[in-house]
């Protein structure tokens, strides 16, 4: 069975500092990987996705993620965060059964 | 504008009083799904629908019902709500299962 682990429930970071939000998955088959962002009082929006091809994926708002098959990871990074990046971030995986599994989320707190 | 619309956005009710949360999408998507979001638990799938008249249980279906009589609509029904169903609910749709999901803005439900 597939699972998604987001290692940090909350991540505080100073404005303009870099950030990495960690995501590990377990699956015995090929998967599609996603990061979604949820801004306060809103639904989830797709940030970026990995379906195949280049392992470095660029998304909206300056975020990127790297698919690492050997480490079964899909960590999200941004070189310089802004106060507007305050949100909850969800990693998700879809396997061959087409079922989507979400991680429990990581709250990103931007400190002035 | 392509969107997933949920109504109502906020709802307070009492134990045992039947309620329906509507969900409608205008993208001609085959796949629709309901999730509940609770602190520390992330998103958990309640029910999903692969197409019209095809519905199936997700991870936490107890206490909920759904129907899919038309492609665009996927209402969530709570026949006898209980306080443990107090949560934030999201409807989502995608072209088909295994594709990127588009989320509604959410319905915050409180059952007293």
Tab-separated table of C-alpha atoms in Angstrom:
chain	number	residue	atom	x	y	z
A	1	UNK	CA	0.000	0.000	0.000
A	2	UNK	CA	1.132	3.505	-0.686
A	3	UNK	CA	1.807	6.071	1.989
A	4	UNK	CA	3.081	9.628	2.195
A	5	UNK	CA	5.061	11.035	5.103
A	6	UNK	CA	5.641	14.708	5.622
A	7	UNK	CA	8.309	14.774	8.251
A	8	UNK	CA	7.587	18.207	9.683
A	9	UNK	CA	4.156	19.350	10.816
A	10	UNK	CA	5.352	22.959	11.142
A	11	UNK	CA	8.320	24.820	9.693
A	12	UNK	CA	9.193	28.355	10.842
A	13	UNK	CA	11.552	30.303	8.600
A	14	UNK	CA	12.632	33.922	8.341
A	15	UNK	CA	11.500	35.990	5.385
A	16	UNK	CA	13.946	35.829	2.441
A	17	UNK	CA	15.569	32.687	3.847
A	18	UNK	CA	15.516	29.380	1.924
A	19	UNK	CA	13.143	26.594	2.899
A	20	UNK	CA	12.811	22.869	2.302
A	21	UNK	CA	9.648	20.931	3.105
A	22	UNK	CA	10.267	17.231	3.228
A	23	UNK	CA	8.137	14.477	1.739
A	24	UNK	CA	8.821	10.766	1.573
A	25	UNK	CA	6.590	8.173	0.021
A	26	UNK	CA	6.410	4.424	-0.012
A	27	UNK	CA	5.275	2.544	-3.051
A	28	UNK	CA	6.406	-0.555	-4.859
A	29	UNK	CA	5.340	0.831	-8.205
A	30	UNK	CA	5.830	3.972	-10.242
A	31	UNK	CA	3.959	6.947	-8.919
A	32	UNK	CA	2.938	10.440	-9.799
A	33	UNK	CA	3.858	13.036	-7.182
A	34	UNK	CA	2.295	16.374	-6.364
A	35	UNK	CA	2.608	19.299	-4.029
A	36	UNK	CA	-0.520	21.275	-3.206
A	37	UNK	CA	-0.706	24.548	-1.283
A	38	UNK	CA	-3.576	25.698	0.927
A	39	UNK	CA	-3.623	29.393	1.762
A	40	UNK	CA	-5.648	30.458	4.824
A	41	UNK	CA	-9.386	29.916	4.362
A	42	UNK	CA	-8.991	28.547	0.852
A	43	UNK	CA	-9.060	25.206	-0.910
A	44	UNK	CA	-6.011	23.379	-2.198
A	45	UNK	CA	-4.200	24.534	-5.318
A	46	UNK	CA	-1.683	22.571	-7.325
A	47	UNK	CA	1.844	23.882	-6.798
A	48	UNK	CA	3.743	21.428	-8.983
A	49	UNK	CA	3.704	17.863	-10.214
A	50	UNK	CA	6.066	15.087	-11.253
A	51	UNK	CA	4.706	12.653	-13.836
A	52	UNK	CA	7.868	11.564	-15.665
A	53	UNK	CA	11.021	12.973	-17.261
A	54	UNK	CA	13.282	15.475	-15.538
A	55	UNK	CA	13.523	14.853	-11.826
A	56	UNK	CA	13.669	18.579	-11.038
A	57	UNK	CA	10.242	20.079	-11.330
A	58	UNK	CA	9.476	23.777	-11.234
A	59	UNK	CA	6.153	25.074	-10.013
A	60	UNK	CA	4.373	28.327	-9.363
A	61	UNK	CA	5.570	31.100	-7.052
A	62	UNK	CA	9.249	30.130	-7.348
A	63	UNK	CA	8.891	26.673	-5.785
A	64	UNK	CA	10.616	23.581	-7.111
A	65	UNK	CA	10.848	19.946	-6.085
A	66	UNK	CA	13.212	17.110	-6.844
A	67	UNK	CA	12.106	13.535	-7.345
A	68	UNK	CA	14.618	11.102	-5.880
A	69	UNK	CA	13.652	7.555	-6.689
A	70	UNK	CA	16.397	5.881	-4.657
A	71	UNK	CA	15.429	7.808	-1.532
A	72	UNK	CA	11.692	7.794	-2.386
A	73	UNK	CA	11.569	11.501	-1.672
A	74	UNK	CA	9.987	14.546	-3.268
A	75	UNK	CA	11.163	17.501	-1.194
A	76	UNK	CA	9.858	20.998	-1.924
A	77	UNK	CA	12.243	23.947	-1.956
A	78	UNK	CA	12.255	27.688	-2.405
A	79	UNK	CA	15.471	29.748	-2.311
A	80	UNK	CA	13.882	32.829	-0.732
A	81	UNK	CA	10.481	32.846	0.954
A	82	UNK	CA	8.052	35.724	1.193
A	83	UNK	CA	5.398	36.459	3.781
A	84	UNK	CA	2.792	35.522	1.164
A	85	UNK	CA	4.108	31.936	1.217
A	86	UNK	CA	2.497	31.425	4.627
A	87	UNK	CA	0.267	28.410	4.017
A	88	UNK	CA	-0.100	24.699	4.568
A	89	UNK	CA	1.617	22.451	2.043
A	90	UNK	CA	0.502	18.946	1.167
A	91	UNK	CA	2.488	16.282	-0.622
A	92	UNK	CA	0.432	13.687	-2.508
A	93	UNK	CA	1.060	10.501	-4.468
A	94	UNK	CA	-0.971	8.641	-7.081
A	95	UNK	CA	-0.072	5.043	-7.833
A	96	UNK	CA	-1.182	2.579	-10.478
A	97	UNK	CA	-4.527	2.132	-8.739
A	98	UNK	CA	-5.173	5.841	-9.500
A	99	UNK	CA	-5.885	6.475	-5.827
A	100	UNK	CA	-4.488	9.719	-4.434
A	101	UNK	CA	-2.952	9.693	-0.971
A	102	UNK	CA	-2.188	12.953	0.815
A	103	UNK	CA	0.397	13.589	3.500
A	104	UNK	CA	-0.714	15.206	6.747
A	105	UNK	CA	0.535	18.612	5.709
A	106	UNK	CA	3.291	21.018	6.740
A	107	UNK	CA	2.471	24.493	7.992
A	108	UNK	CA	4.972	27.049	6.778
A	109	UNK	CA	5.314	30.052	9.100
A	110	UNK	CA	7.203	33.023	7.713
A	111	UNK	CA	8.834	35.164	10.387
A	112	UNK	CA	9.517	38.848	9.722
B	1	UNK	CA	-14.109	30.243	-15.406
B	2	UNK	CA	-13.284	26.633	-14.578
B	3	UNK	CA	-14.188	25.925	-10.997
B	4	UNK	CA	-15.501	23.593	-8.335
B	5	UNK	CA	-18.269	25.197	-6.295
B	6	UNK	CA	-19.312	24.044	-2.849
B	7	UNK	CA	-22.267	25.281	-0.856
B	8	UNK	CA	-22.653	26.311	1.834
B	9	UNK	CA	-19.213	27.583	2.871
B	10	UNK	CA	-20.141	27.533	6.559
B	11	UNK	CA	-22.756	25.473	8.340
B	12	UNK	CA	-23.715	25.017	11.963
B	13	UNK	CA	-26.230	22.330	12.750
B	14	UNK	CA	-27.380	20.068	15.578
B	15	UNK	CA	-26.946	16.369	16.083
B	16	UNK	CA	-29.317	14.281	14.006
B	17	UNK	CA	-30.541	16.960	11.612
B	18	UNK	CA	-30.001	15.778	8.038
B	19	UNK	CA	-27.943	18.038	5.831
B	20	UNK	CA	-26.565	18.147	2.310
B	21	UNK	CA	-23.443	19.893	1.063
B	22	UNK	CA	-23.565	20.491	-2.662
B	23	UNK	CA	-20.645	20.308	-5.060
B	24	UNK	CA	-20.700	21.279	-8.708
B	25	UNK	CA	-17.964	21.428	-11.354
B	26	UNK	CA	-18.117	23.020	-14.789
B	27	UNK	CA	-15.137	21.264	-16.367
B	28	UNK	CA	-16.899	18.111	-17.567
B	29	UNK	CA	-14.685	16.055	-15.266
B	30	UNK	CA	-15.432	12.380	-14.855
B	31	UNK	CA	-13.888	11.965	-11.406
B	32	UNK	CA	-15.155	13.668	-8.274
B	33	UNK	CA	-14.278	13.173	-4.649
B	34	UNK	CA	-15.051	14.341	-1.116
B	35	UNK	CA	-12.456	14.826	1.607
B	36	UNK	CA	-12.492	15.930	5.190
B	37	UNK	CA	-9.610	17.842	6.683
B	38	UNK	CA	-8.870	17.641	10.389
B	39	UNK	CA	-5.908	19.102	12.321
B	40	UNK	CA	-2.968	16.718	12.356
B	41	UNK	CA	-4.713	14.214	10.075
B	42	UNK	CA	-4.414	15.941	6.709
B	43	UNK	CA	-7.006	15.128	4.059
B	44	UNK	CA	-8.902	11.890	4.229
B	45	UNK	CA	-11.074	10.698	1.395
B	46	UNK	CA	-14.730	10.063	2.230
B	47	UNK	CA	-16.232	8.947	-1.075
B	48	UNK	CA	-15.333	9.211	-4.711
B	49	UNK	CA	-17.023	8.800	-8.063
B	50	UNK	CA	-15.365	7.599	-11.244
B	51	UNK	CA	-18.300	8.699	-13.375
B	52	UNK	CA	-22.069	9.142	-13.390
B	53	UNK	CA	-23.842	6.529	-11.272
B	54	UNK	CA	-20.495	5.098	-10.113
B	55	UNK	CA	-19.531	5.831	-6.512
B	56	UNK	CA	-17.235	4.101	-4.054
B	57	UNK	CA	-16.085	4.385	-0.465
B	58	UNK	CA	-12.906	6.157	0.437
B	59	UNK	CA	-11.034	5.823	3.710
B	60	UNK	CA	-13.643	7.298	6.077
B	61	UNK	CA	-17.131	6.731	4.596
B	62	UNK	CA	-19.052	5.980	7.830
B	63	UNK	CA	-21.903	8.416	8.416
B	64	UNK	CA	-21.877	9.812	4.894
B	65	UNK	CA	-23.722	9.201	1.642
B	66	UNK	CA	-23.170	10.528	-1.859
B	67	UNK	CA	-24.906	10.391	-5.206
B	68	UNK	CA	-23.815	11.076	-8.780
B	69	UNK	CA	-26.913	11.413	-10.928
B	70	UNK	CA	-25.317	14.017	-13.197
B	71	UNK	CA	-21.739	14.469	-14.243
B	72	UNK	CA	-21.392	17.969	-12.801
B	73	UNK	CA	-22.909	17.397	-9.338
B	74	UNK	CA	-21.705	15.298	-6.422
B	75	UNK	CA	-23.587	16.119	-3.203
B	76	UNK	CA	-22.441	14.910	0.200
B	77	UNK	CA	-25.255	13.842	2.509
B	78	UNK	CA	-25.116	13.472	6.284
B	79	UNK	CA	-28.305	11.630	7.248
B	80	UNK	CA	-27.788	11.997	10.997
B	81	UNK	CA	-24.826	14.247	11.742
B	82	UNK	CA	-22.834	13.734	14.910
B	83	UNK	CA	-20.287	16.005	16.626
B	84	UNK	CA	-17.372	13.875	15.350
B	85	UNK	CA	-18.312	15.000	11.854
B	86	UNK	CA	-17.386	18.576	12.712
B	87	UNK	CA	-14.687	19.261	10.152
B	88	UNK	CA	-13.617	21.113	7.035
B	89	UNK	CA	-14.891	19.414	3.896
B	90	UNK	CA	-13.504	19.681	0.389
B	91	UNK	CA	-14.912	18.564	-2.908
B	92	UNK	CA	-12.513	17.938	-5.790
B	93	UNK	CA	-12.730	16.900	-9.414
B	94	UNK	CA	-10.352	15.746	-12.138
B	95	UNK	CA	-10.564	14.759	-15.786
B	96	UNK	CA	-10.354	11.154	-14.669
B	97	UNK	CA	-8.970	9.221	-11.737
B	98	UNK	CA	-5.235	9.633	-11.370
B	99	UNK	CA	-5.130	13.142	-12.793
B	100	UNK	CA	-4.578	16.503	-11.165
B	101	UNK	CA	-7.445	17.364	-8.834
B	102	UNK	CA	-9.127	20.758	-8.626
B	103	UNK	CA	-10.563	21.680	-5.255
B	104	UNK	CA	-13.521	23.681	-4.072
B	105	UNK	CA	-13.077	26.404	-1.462
B	106	UNK	CA	-14.282	24.184	1.366
B	107	UNK	CA	-17.252	23.871	3.713
B	108	UNK	CA	-16.695	24.323	7.412
B	109	UNK	CA	-19.247	22.241	9.297
B	110	UNK	CA	-19.932	22.359	13.025
B	111	UNK	CA	-22.275	19.786	14.537
B	112	UNK	CA	-23.432	20.727	18.040
